[in-house]
Amino acid sequence: MPEMVEEFNMEKVMEEFERVTKDAERIQRETLEKILEDNASAEYLLNLGLNGRTDPESFKAFVPLVTHKDLEPYINRMLDGDFSSILTGKPITTMSLSSGTTQGKPKYVPWNDELFGTTLQIYHTSFAFRNREFPINNGKALSFIYSSKQFKTKGGVLAGTATTNVFRNPGYRHAMKAIQSPCCSPDEVIFGPDFHQSLYCHLLCGLIFREEVQLVSSTFAHSIMYAFRTFEQLWEELCVDIREGVLNSKVTVPSIRTAMSKLLKPDPELASLIHKKCMGLSNWYGLIPELFPNAKYVYGIMTGSMEPYLKKLRHYAGELPLLTSDYGSSEGWIGTNVKPRVPPELATYTVLPQIGYFEFIPLTDLEGTKGDASFLCMDPKPVGLTEVKLGEEYEIVITNPAGLYRYRLGDVVKVTGFHNSAPEVKFVRRSNLLLTINIDKNTEKDLQIAVETASQFLAGEKLEVVDYTSHIDLTKEPGHYVIFWEISGEASEEVLAECCNCMDKSFVDAGYTSSRKVNCIGALELRVVRRGTFQKILEHSLALGAAVSQFKTPRCVGPTNTKVLQILNENVVKNYLSTAFT
Ligand code: AMP
């Protein structure tokens, strides 16, 4: 990579970061001006009477706050092939399919080259800071990335997940050349049609290039954790392939077989070495550095709904640092991680003022709502990027160059500091992921804490929670919380009953405990599901068009998400009702 460093001017990127963050307010005005100028002819803005105005004051006066639902009629017209200027000046020809974790079904959001440009700005900025701390020298990346298919909607619009739209952009390869270490895996593996086959080959390529691997990454931490859990199952088969130089017959995609045959040569020495290393590990602790002795770090989004996987990932990573990447969504990027050494649990993202126009709905003044603005506040009053206050929580509102204006993303962040005048935010949670029956309000984070506290009882049996989710069961009076757990093995009845009671007691929200005491909320129920259930949920979401790279386990399954509920309920092997409040 010496050549890469020459091409990529790290100093310049860092200087630019300093410049825009020092002057965040002006940069925000300019960014909004540009977005509104470029899209002045869009039907949406014309209908709102904006009439070419580009200042923030008019923008806020004329353009309402919206959610995805409000934009669906416009988006549906585009999907059906209306290529007039609907939300943007230039017609939208590509859509991103967001993971739609919360609603249980993917949703379409407009995608264009300008959004691709902001993606590169985010990547370049975090790379400059990361590479300063952890330089990669002539190394390869073992990247568990999977590009799903792009397809044409019935109106002829190209659609794919945002990560796929990025990977498949004709400018991607060139733009990333300067900052990305080459992947171990050939394109045929990354773009393969079957995720299991691609994963197997990613692992195999990593082993073949084990000395050269300097970083292990994926878009979200889930894919990395999932890859090494799979390795635990398949390592002996992988060794056989390396020993014999013949790819496992379960990889059937011809293009992948052809590409892999160019890399795979009989190497009994390597096979024996890997075999010996695996046998020597205690419960797979430190697997990643053992397999990849020159790896410098493990990299991917590790905050938010990825936090529950950190424990397992640390176990695999041993002494290697875990670095969280950037913060964004299909709707647009938000912040970049310029402090790569900070552990993911404490990580913050600096909002980049030149990639979109950002507003923040204050939440902490809504006493007792745990900040769900949609509950109480019908007329939220967002503040600007440089008006946010330290320590406060906000719901993010995005205006992007791809036709989203004052769009409520549904994420809640906390302002933890400032880089010059740009806020540094910590991701807190999705705003609508809330366990609530009456006056109780428990967030994704409260659930995570309850699960982590209770799962400590499993440690004695050398077991762990592989994944979890929750559901509000209102089919019987009174309603109650149901928590689904997939466990790595068989736990005893006593231990599971204890876990169930412990979870019930771990929701310390006063609304919950008081309702439990008077039985306005029924006993918490722990439902243990079969091994592989969460994989079925992943496969179900892939079938709906999601990509593995963007998969996030839904932490609360709503009543409308019938298919996921069905998968969970069909796989329950045991259930326990808490006796904690009796
Ligand atoms: P998608 O709907 O697939 O585009 O996923 C976007 C969502 O993923 C965001 O709205 C966040 O809720 C979550 N997300 C993305 N990046 C991060 C991050 N760095 N930390 C926490 N959550 C994130």
Short mmCIF file of C-alpha atoms in Angstrom, two decimals, residues 155-524:
data_model
loop_
_atom_site.label_atom_id
_atom_site.label_comp_id
_atom_site.label_asym_id
_atom_site.label_seq_id
_atom_site.Cartn_x
_atom_site.Cartn_y
_atom_site.Cartn_z
CA GLY A 155 -41.60 0.81 -13.53
CA GLY A 156 -37.96 0.16 -14.49
CA VAL A 157 -36.23 1.68 -11.46
CA LEU A 158 -33.05 -0.09 -10.35
CA ALA A 159 -33.34 -1.22 -6.73
CA GLY A 160 -30.92 -2.78 -4.28
CA THR A 161 -29.79 -2.37 -0.70
CA ALA A 162 -27.75 0.76 -0.03
CA THR A 163 -24.56 -1.25 0.48
CA THR A 164 -25.18 -2.98 -2.85
CA ASN A 165 -25.83 0.35 -4.56
CA VAL A 166 -22.50 1.56 -3.18
CA PHE A 167 -20.53 -1.57 -4.17
CA ARG A 168 -22.07 -1.63 -7.63
CA ASN A 169 -21.56 2.05 -8.39
CA PRO A 170 -19.19 2.30 -11.38
CA GLY A 171 -17.07 4.85 -9.49
CA TYR A 172 -16.71 2.73 -6.35
CA ARG A 173 -13.68 0.70 -7.26
CA HIS A 174 -11.67 3.66 -8.43
CA ALA A 175 -12.64 5.87 -5.49
CA MET A 176 -11.91 3.16 -2.92
CA LYS A 177 -8.64 2.02 -4.45
CA ALA A 178 -6.80 4.70 -2.56
CA ILE A 179 -8.14 3.76 0.83
CA GLN A 180 -9.17 0.14 0.76
CA SER A 181 -6.90 -2.82 1.19
CA PRO A 182 -7.68 -5.42 -1.45
CA CYS A 183 -10.11 -8.11 -0.34
CA CYS A 184 -8.90 -11.69 -0.01
CA SER A 185 -12.01 -12.85 -1.84
CA PRO A 186 -12.59 -12.53 -5.57
CA ASP A 187 -15.60 -10.53 -6.81
CA GLU A 188 -17.45 -13.74 -7.70
CA VAL A 189 -17.59 -14.51 -3.96
CA ILE A 190 -18.69 -11.01 -2.93
CA PHE A 191 -21.33 -10.84 -5.67
CA GLY A 192 -22.37 -14.49 -5.37
CA PRO A 193 -26.07 -15.34 -5.25
CA ASP A 194 -25.94 -17.61 -2.20
CA PHE A 195 -24.85 -16.15 1.09
CA HIS A 196 -23.80 -19.46 2.69
CA GLN A 197 -21.56 -20.35 -0.22
CA SER A 198 -20.04 -16.86 -0.24
CA LEU A 199 -19.39 -17.02 3.50
CA TYR A 200 -17.66 -20.39 3.18
CA CYS A 201 -15.42 -19.03 0.44
CA HIS A 202 -14.67 -15.79 2.32
CA LEU A 203 -13.37 -17.96 5.16
CA LEU A 204 -11.39 -20.12 2.80
CA CYS A 205 -9.82 -17.10 1.06
CA GLY A 206 -8.93 -15.62 4.44
CA LEU A 207 -7.11 -18.81 5.39
CA ILE A 208 -5.29 -19.01 2.06
CA PHE A 209 -4.04 -15.43 2.51
CA ARG A 210 -3.73 -15.68 6.28
CA GLU A 211 -0.28 -14.08 6.48
CA GLU A 212 -1.39 -11.12 4.39
CA VAL A 213 -4.66 -10.39 6.21
CA GLN A 214 -4.19 -7.15 8.14
CA LEU A 215 -7.78 -6.40 8.99
CA VAL A 216 -11.03 -8.30 9.41
CA SER A 217 -14.17 -6.35 8.61
CA SER A 218 -17.78 -6.20 7.58
CA THR A 219 -20.47 -3.52 7.33
CA PHE A 220 -22.10 -4.54 10.61
CA ALA A 221 -20.48 -6.53 13.44
CA HIS A 222 -23.18 -9.18 13.19
CA SER A 223 -21.66 -10.55 9.98
CA ILE A 224 -18.21 -10.90 11.57
CA MET A 225 -19.59 -12.66 14.62
CA TYR A 226 -21.72 -14.87 12.39
CA ALA A 227 -18.72 -15.74 10.19
CA PHE A 228 -16.63 -17.00 13.10
CA ARG A 229 -19.53 -18.88 14.65
CA THR A 230 -19.79 -20.58 11.26
CA PHE A 231 -16.05 -21.21 11.29
CA GLU A 232 -16.47 -23.12 14.56
CA GLN A 233 -18.82 -25.48 12.73
CA LEU A 234 -16.96 -25.77 9.44
CA TRP A 235 -13.26 -25.48 10.21
CA GLU A 236 -12.52 -29.14 9.56
CA GLU A 237 -14.16 -29.01 6.13
CA LEU A 238 -12.15 -25.88 5.34
CA CYS A 239 -8.94 -27.72 6.31
CA VAL A 240 -9.85 -30.62 4.02
CA ASP A 241 -10.31 -28.22 1.08
CA ILE A 242 -6.93 -26.63 1.74
CA ARG A 243 -5.20 -30.00 2.17
CA GLU A 244 -6.60 -31.38 -1.07
CA GLY A 245 -6.86 -28.19 -3.07
CA VAL A 246 -10.45 -29.04 -3.99
CA LEU A 247 -13.43 -26.88 -3.15
CA ASN A 248 -16.17 -28.46 -1.02
CA SER A 249 -18.97 -29.79 -3.24
CA LYS A 250 -21.58 -27.76 -1.38
CA VAL A 251 -20.27 -24.70 -3.19
CA THR A 252 -22.22 -25.12 -6.40
CA VAL A 253 -22.26 -21.69 -8.07
CA PRO A 254 -20.11 -22.22 -11.20
CA SER A 255 -18.61 -18.70 -11.27
CA ILE A 256 -17.53 -19.04 -7.64
CA ARG A 257 -16.04 -22.49 -8.28
CA THR A 258 -14.07 -21.18 -11.24
CA ALA A 259 -12.78 -18.16 -9.33
CA MET A 260 -11.85 -20.26 -6.28
CA SER A 261 -10.07 -22.88 -8.36
CA LYS A 262 -7.55 -20.19 -9.30
CA LEU A 263 -6.69 -19.62 -5.63
CA LEU A 264 -6.99 -23.04 -4.11
CA LYS A 265 -3.96 -25.33 -4.44
CA PRO A 266 -3.22 -28.40 -2.32
CA ASP A 267 -1.39 -27.15 0.76
CA PRO A 268 -1.16 -29.90 3.39
CA GLU A 269 1.24 -27.83 5.46
CA LEU A 270 -1.21 -24.92 5.80
CA ALA A 271 -4.06 -27.34 6.50
CA SER A 272 -2.10 -28.98 9.32
CA LEU A 273 -1.08 -25.64 10.77
CA ILE A 274 -4.70 -24.42 10.90
CA HIS A 275 -5.83 -27.74 12.31
CA LYS A 276 -3.23 -27.54 15.05
CA LYS A 277 -4.11 -23.95 15.88
CA CYS A 278 -7.81 -24.73 16.16
CA MET A 279 -7.17 -27.74 18.39
CA GLY A 280 -4.94 -25.62 20.61
CA LEU A 281 -7.51 -22.92 21.33
CA SER A 282 -9.52 -22.89 24.51
CA ASN A 283 -13.17 -22.38 23.61
CA TRP A 284 -12.06 -20.42 20.52
CA TYR A 285 -10.63 -17.55 22.55
CA GLY A 286 -8.34 -15.42 20.35
CA LEU A 287 -9.34 -17.26 17.16
CA ILE A 288 -8.91 -14.22 14.89
CA PRO A 289 -5.27 -13.36 15.73
CA GLU A 290 -4.43 -17.06 15.81
CA LEU A 291 -5.70 -17.51 12.25
CA PHE A 292 -4.49 -14.11 11.02
CA PRO A 293 -1.24 -13.33 12.82
CA ASN A 294 -0.76 -9.96 11.10
CA ALA A 295 -4.27 -8.62 11.63
CA LYS A 296 -4.23 -5.19 13.29
CA TYR A 297 -7.89 -4.74 14.10
CA VAL A 298 -11.48 -5.89 13.59
CA TYR A 299 -13.67 -3.29 11.91
CA GLY A 300 -17.39 -2.72 11.33
CA ILE A 301 -20.40 -0.91 12.82
CA MET A 302 -20.37 -2.07 16.44
CA THR A 303 -22.73 0.31 18.20
CA GLY A 304 -26.51 0.30 18.62
CA SER A 305 -28.11 -3.04 17.90
CA MET A 306 -24.64 -4.52 17.31
CA GLU A 307 -23.53 -4.05 20.92
CA PRO A 308 -24.91 -7.39 22.11
CA TYR A 309 -22.38 -9.12 19.82
CA LEU A 310 -19.34 -7.32 21.23
CA LYS A 311 -18.71 -9.85 23.97
CA LYS A 312 -18.51 -12.72 21.52
CA LEU A 313 -16.48 -10.67 19.06
CA ARG A 314 -13.97 -9.70 21.79
CA HIS A 315 -13.67 -13.36 22.65
CA TYR A 316 -12.75 -14.18 19.05
CA ALA A 317 -10.54 -11.09 18.71
CA GLY A 318 -8.50 -11.71 21.87
CA GLU A 319 -6.11 -8.78 22.22
CA LEU A 320 -6.96 -7.24 18.84
CA PRO A 321 -8.82 -3.93 19.07
CA LEU A 322 -12.42 -3.67 17.90
CA LEU A 323 -13.02 -0.52 15.84
CA THR A 324 -16.47 0.76 15.06
CA SER A 325 -16.82 2.33 11.61
CA ASP A 326 -19.23 5.15 10.72
CA TYR A 327 -22.86 6.01 11.36
CA GLY A 328 -25.36 6.18 8.58
CA SER A 329 -28.44 4.74 6.99
CA SER A 330 -29.94 4.09 3.59
CA GLU A 331 -31.35 7.59 3.90
CA GLY A 332 -27.88 9.08 4.16
CA TRP A 333 -24.71 9.22 6.21
CA ILE A 334 -24.64 11.08 9.49
CA GLY A 335 -21.37 10.84 11.34
CA THR A 336 -17.84 9.59 11.08
CA ASN A 337 -15.62 7.92 13.66
CA VAL A 338 -12.44 9.93 13.99
CA LYS A 339 -11.37 8.35 17.29
CA PRO A 340 -10.75 4.76 16.29
CA ARG A 341 -9.06 3.83 19.57
CA VAL A 342 -12.16 4.46 21.65
CA PRO A 343 -13.88 1.13 22.42
CA PRO A 344 -17.24 0.69 20.65
CA GLU A 345 -19.25 0.97 23.87
CA LEU A 346 -17.99 4.54 24.28
CA ALA A 347 -17.68 5.45 20.61
CA THR A 348 -19.04 8.70 19.22
CA TYR A 349 -19.61 9.90 15.69
CA THR A 350 -18.85 13.44 14.51
CA VAL A 351 -21.66 14.74 12.32
CA LEU A 352 -20.21 15.91 9.01
CA PRO A 353 -21.81 19.27 8.16
CA GLN A 354 -21.19 19.05 4.41
CA ILE A 355 -23.01 15.78 3.69
CA GLY A 356 -26.59 16.79 4.48
CA TYR A 357 -28.65 19.30 6.40
CA PHE A 358 -29.32 18.06 9.92
CA GLU A 359 -31.92 19.01 12.49
CA PHE A 360 -32.41 17.58 15.94
CA ILE A 361 -35.67 17.14 17.84
CA PRO A 362 -34.91 17.58 21.56
CA LEU A 363 -36.24 14.70 23.63
CA THR A 364 -35.00 15.06 27.16
CA ASP A 365 -37.51 17.77 28.00
CA LEU A 366 -40.32 15.29 27.39
CA GLU A 367 -40.36 14.05 30.95
CA GLY A 368 -40.99 10.35 31.36
CA THR A 369 -41.38 9.53 27.69
CA LYS A 370 -37.90 8.09 27.36
CA GLY A 371 -37.80 10.51 24.54
CA ASP A 372 -40.36 9.07 22.22
CA ALA A 373 -41.32 12.39 20.70
CA SER A 374 -44.09 10.85 18.65
CA PHE A 375 -45.97 10.01 21.84
CA LEU A 376 -46.49 13.40 23.37
CA CYS A 377 -45.12 16.03 21.16
CA MET A 378 -47.29 16.50 18.11
CA ASP A 379 -45.45 19.60 17.04
CA PRO A 380 -41.77 18.98 17.67
CA LYS A 381 -39.40 21.92 17.39
CA PRO A 382 -36.09 20.76 15.97
CA VAL A 383 -32.89 22.72 16.53
CA GLY A 384 -29.97 23.12 14.14
CA LEU A 385 -26.68 21.24 14.08
CA THR A 386 -24.78 23.89 16.01
CA GLU A 387 -27.62 24.52 18.47
CA VAL A 388 -27.62 21.12 20.13
CA LYS A 389 -26.66 20.93 23.79
CA LEU A 390 -24.14 18.70 25.49
CA GLY A 391 -25.71 15.75 27.28
CA GLU A 392 -29.11 16.08 25.59
CA GLU A 393 -30.84 13.43 23.53
CA TYR A 394 -32.34 14.15 20.13
CA GLU A 395 -34.18 12.45 17.32
CA ILE A 396 -32.36 13.04 14.02
CA VAL A 397 -34.00 14.79 11.07
CA ILE A 398 -32.24 14.52 7.72
CA THR A 399 -32.36 16.59 4.57
CA ASN A 400 -30.27 14.88 1.92
CA PRO A 401 -29.35 15.47 -1.73
CA ALA A 402 -31.57 12.57 -2.86
CA GLY A 403 -35.03 13.99 -2.22
CA LEU A 404 -35.55 13.64 1.53
CA TYR A 405 -36.47 16.93 3.17
CA ARG A 406 -36.83 17.19 6.96
CA TYR A 407 -37.14 13.42 7.18
CA ARG A 408 -37.45 11.85 10.63
CA LEU A 409 -34.98 9.02 10.56
CA GLY A 410 -36.24 7.47 13.76
CA ASP A 411 -32.82 7.30 15.46
CA VAL A 412 -32.12 8.83 18.85
CA VAL A 413 -28.63 10.14 19.60
CA LYS A 414 -27.00 11.82 22.57
CA VAL A 415 -24.63 14.75 22.20
CA THR A 416 -21.45 13.79 24.02
CA GLY A 417 -19.12 16.55 22.88
CA PHE A 418 -18.08 18.76 19.99
CA HIS A 419 -15.29 18.63 17.47
CA ASN A 420 -14.87 22.35 16.90
CA SER A 421 -18.49 23.35 16.33
CA ALA A 422 -19.75 20.01 14.96
CA PRO A 423 -21.48 17.76 17.48
CA GLU A 424 -20.13 14.35 18.44
CA VAL A 425 -23.05 12.01 19.01
CA LYS A 426 -23.50 8.62 20.55
CA PHE A 427 -26.10 6.38 18.98
CA VAL A 428 -28.74 5.68 21.62
CA ARG A 429 -31.53 3.70 19.99
CA ARG A 430 -34.29 3.54 17.41
CA SER A 431 -37.03 5.84 18.70
CA ASN A 432 -39.92 3.50 18.07
CA LEU A 433 -38.36 0.37 19.51
CA LEU A 434 -40.03 0.43 22.83
CA LEU A 435 -41.50 -2.19 25.07
CA THR A 436 -44.61 -0.64 26.50
CA ILE A 437 -47.94 -1.96 27.74
CA ASN A 438 -49.26 0.87 29.86
CA ILE A 439 -47.07 3.30 31.84
CA ASP A 440 -43.93 1.21 31.39
CA LYS A 441 -41.34 2.23 28.84
CA ASN A 442 -38.33 0.08 28.15
CA THR A 443 -35.95 0.75 25.30
CA GLU A 444 -33.70 -1.48 23.23
CA LYS A 445 -30.90 -0.59 25.67
CA ASP A 446 -32.99 -1.56 28.74
CA LEU A 447 -33.71 -4.88 27.05
CA GLN A 448 -30.02 -5.40 26.29
CA ILE A 449 -29.12 -4.76 29.93
CA ALA A 450 -31.82 -7.15 31.17
CA VAL A 451 -30.65 -9.89 28.80
CA GLU A 452 -26.99 -9.37 29.69
CA THR A 453 -27.70 -9.39 33.42
CA ALA A 454 -29.80 -12.54 33.26
CA SER A 455 -27.51 -14.40 30.89
CA GLN A 456 -24.76 -14.33 33.51
CA PHE A 457 -26.54 -17.32 35.06
CA LEU A 458 -25.72 -19.25 31.89
CA ALA A 459 -22.00 -18.63 32.22
CA GLY A 460 -21.78 -21.23 35.00
CA GLU A 461 -22.95 -23.83 32.49
CA LYS A 462 -20.52 -22.48 29.85
CA LEU A 463 -23.46 -21.36 27.74
CA GLU A 464 -24.38 -18.04 26.17
CA VAL A 465 -27.26 -16.25 24.50
CA VAL A 466 -26.59 -16.45 20.77
CA ASP A 467 -29.26 -13.88 19.92
CA TYR A 468 -32.49 -12.51 21.35
CA THR A 469 -35.57 -10.49 20.64
CA SER A 470 -38.77 -9.45 22.39
CA HIS A 471 -42.49 -9.12 21.85
CA ILE A 472 -45.44 -7.61 23.69
CA ASP A 473 -48.09 -10.28 24.12
CA LEU A 474 -51.53 -8.74 24.49
CA THR A 475 -53.52 -11.83 23.59
CA LYS A 476 -54.34 -12.42 27.27
CA GLU A 477 -55.16 -9.93 30.01
CA PRO A 478 -52.97 -8.52 31.43
CA GLY A 479 -50.42 -8.15 28.65
CA HIS A 480 -46.87 -9.26 29.31
CA TYR A 481 -43.32 -9.09 27.91
CA VAL A 482 -42.08 -12.11 26.00
CA ILE A 483 -38.32 -12.46 25.53
CA PHE A 484 -37.03 -15.00 23.01
CA TRP A 485 -33.57 -16.48 23.55
CA GLU A 486 -31.50 -18.72 21.37
CA ILE A 487 -28.89 -20.40 23.57
CA SER A 488 -25.63 -22.06 22.52
CA GLY A 489 -26.56 -25.38 24.19
CA GLU A 490 -28.91 -27.04 26.69
CA ALA A 491 -29.37 -25.16 29.94
CA SER A 492 -30.98 -26.72 33.00
CA GLU A 493 -34.57 -25.95 33.98
CA GLU A 494 -33.48 -24.27 37.24
CA VAL A 495 -31.01 -22.00 35.53
CA LEU A 496 -33.50 -20.92 32.88
CA ALA A 497 -36.18 -20.25 35.48
CA GLU A 498 -33.65 -18.11 37.31
CA CYS A 499 -32.75 -16.25 34.09
CA CYS A 500 -36.44 -15.54 33.53
CA ASN A 501 -36.94 -14.12 37.02
CA CYS A 502 -33.77 -12.12 36.74
CA MET A 503 -34.86 -10.50 33.48
CA ASP A 504 -38.20 -9.54 34.99
CA LYS A 505 -36.39 -7.84 37.89
CA SER A 506 -33.81 -6.22 35.61
CA PHE A 507 -36.33 -3.92 33.95
CA VAL A 508 -35.98 -1.27 36.63
CA ASP A 509 -38.19 1.36 34.99
CA ALA A 510 -40.63 2.52 37.70
CA GLY A 511 -43.59 2.22 35.32
CA TYR A 512 -42.77 -1.44 34.77
CA THR A 513 -42.05 -2.46 38.36
CA SER A 514 -45.12 -0.70 39.75
CA SER A 515 -47.36 -2.27 37.08
CA ARG A 516 -45.86 -5.68 37.74
CA LYS A 517 -46.47 -5.40 41.48
CA VAL A 518 -50.19 -4.78 41.00
CA ASN A 519 -50.38 -7.23 38.10
CA CYS A 520 -51.31 -4.61 35.48
CA ILE A 521 -48.53 -6.26 33.52
CA GLY A 522 -48.36 -10.06 33.63
CA ALA A 523 -45.33 -12.19 34.46
CA LEU A 524 -42.45 -11.88 32.00
#
